[in-house]
Amino acid sequence: MSQQALQTLGEFIIEKQDDFKYSTGELSRLISSIRIATKIVNREVNKAGIADIIGKVGTENIQGEEQQKLDVLANDIFIAALSQREVVCGIASEENDDFIEVKCTENAHLSKYVVLIDPLDGSSNIDVNVSVGTIFSIYRRVSDPGSPVELRDFLQKGVNQVAAGYVVYGSSTMIVYTTGNGVNGFTLDPSIGTYYLSHKDIKFPTSGKIYSINEGNYAKFPQGVKDYIKYCQEEEDDRPYTSRYIGSLVSDFHRNMLKGGIYIYPSTSQSPKGKLRLLYEANPMAFLTEQAGGKCSDGFKRIMEIEPTELHQRIPFFCGSAAMVTKAEEFMAKAVDKN
Ligand SMILES: O=P(O)(O)OC[C@H]1O[C@](O)(COP(=O)(O)O)[C@@H](O)[C@@H]1O
Ligand SMILES: [Mg+2]
Ligand SMILES: [Mg+2]
């Protein structure tokens, strides 16, 4: 199909507006605001090497991670794009210790949505020109519209998400998102700054042959994970599987969703809760995974059912093709039973 015939993201947002049970146009405006911010971040990522936005800022975020210049720049771009359009009443970000109450004009208070965001995912890959991303998760507030936004508006179970998505800034730039009616992907034509529907109704293959995990941490993994890795490497049936690990969650996830595979960031003896953050990494990827027919857990429990207690809490993460995640969970359960 020629590019001219492809639907643009803007057209798709309007067309799908009524599929959304709370439809007032507000969510469409919110997703449009994210769309605009991604284009600005894309421009910066693409010229990172020549624009003095490579390297560290010299500050640490609440996770104790050194902030990269692009982490901070992307964060500022998203917060500005969302705040100035009065489409949210609050924002929480990986790069901010506390949530931000959006104080614009009166109208903003009436916004029903809060956004949780990982403005730049895969920070360790920025300086080496490997694909990075952005992850977002959207909820309706639970506190009264018109009153200041509260922490409980952000500490909601993943099942309450109204939309979630990610952007991959890779060989091409894509935005992939769901509002609870399947998962669709849009590729940016940078020459005209327009996203086109390139991946309609994406489905996770039930099984696959790719496993993604940082095996450098093998010695610190739980026994169940060690057993599953051995299983993946055995010469039997359709195994051994192929090991692929980019080190950017969005990019590893995107590949596995298109080709079939599993991504695991487990707990380790060093980090008993793993590394990934429940609210702005695990929950949005879990919503997308389930909407695409895949499976997502902490090795035992469905991620989307986990009750959050802190803004930046971490969670072990098993995500991908349903049959592969089920198999990994079997190894986790068996290892626990043996103990
Ligand atoms: O280097 P490690 O320990 O394997 O961790 C890589 C993981 O950490 C992350 O970079 C964490 O995300 P941020 O870059 O947003 O902090 C994931 O994208 C990635 O999958
Ligand atoms: Mg991240
Ligand atoms: Mg990040």
JSON list of C-alpha atoms and ligand atoms in Angstrom, two decimals, residues 94 118-123 133 135 249-250 276-277 280-281, ligand 2:
[
{"chain": "A", "resi": 94, "resn": "GLU", "atom": "CA", "xyz": [11.33, 8.25, 36.63]},
{"chain": "A", "resi": 118, "resn": "ASP", "atom": "CA", "xyz": [9.87, 6.88, 31.70]},
{"chain": "A", "resi": 119, "resn": "PRO", "atom": "CA", "xyz": [11.01, 9.71, 29.45]},
{"chain": "A", "resi": 120, "resn": "LEU", "atom": "CA", "xyz": [14.14, 7.98, 28.21]},
{"chain": "A", "resi": 121, "resn": "ASP", "atom": "CA", "xyz": [14.37, 4.20, 28.49]},
{"chain": "A", "resi": 122, "resn": "GLY", "atom": "CA", "xyz": [17.65, 2.42, 27.88]},
{"chain": "A", "resi": 123, "resn": "SER", "atom": "CA", "xyz": [19.79, 5.28, 29.16]},
{"chain": "A", "resi": 133, "resn": "GLY", "atom": "CA", "xyz": [12.77, 4.69, 24.00]},
{"chain": "A", "resi": 135, "resn": "ILE", "atom": "CA", "xyz": [7.33, 4.57, 28.03]},
{"chain": "A", "resi": 249, "resn": "LEU", "atom": "CA", "xyz": [13.59, -2.57, 27.60]},
{"chain": "A", "resi": 250, "resn": "VAL", "atom": "CA", "xyz": [11.51, -0.99, 24.82]},
{"chain": "A", "resi": 276, "resn": "LEU", "atom": "CA", "xyz": [12.47, -2.27, 36.51]},
{"chain": "A", "resi": 277, "resn": "ARG", "atom": "CA", "xyz": [9.90, 0.14, 37.98]},
{"chain": "A", "resi": 280, "resn": "TYR", "atom": "CA", "xyz": [6.20, 3.45, 34.48]},
{"chain": "A", "resi": 281, "resn": "GLU", "atom": "CA", "xyz": [7.95, 0.40, 33.02]},
{"chain": "B", "resi": 2, "resn": "MG", "atom": "MG", "xyz": [13.43, 2.51, 31.68]}
]
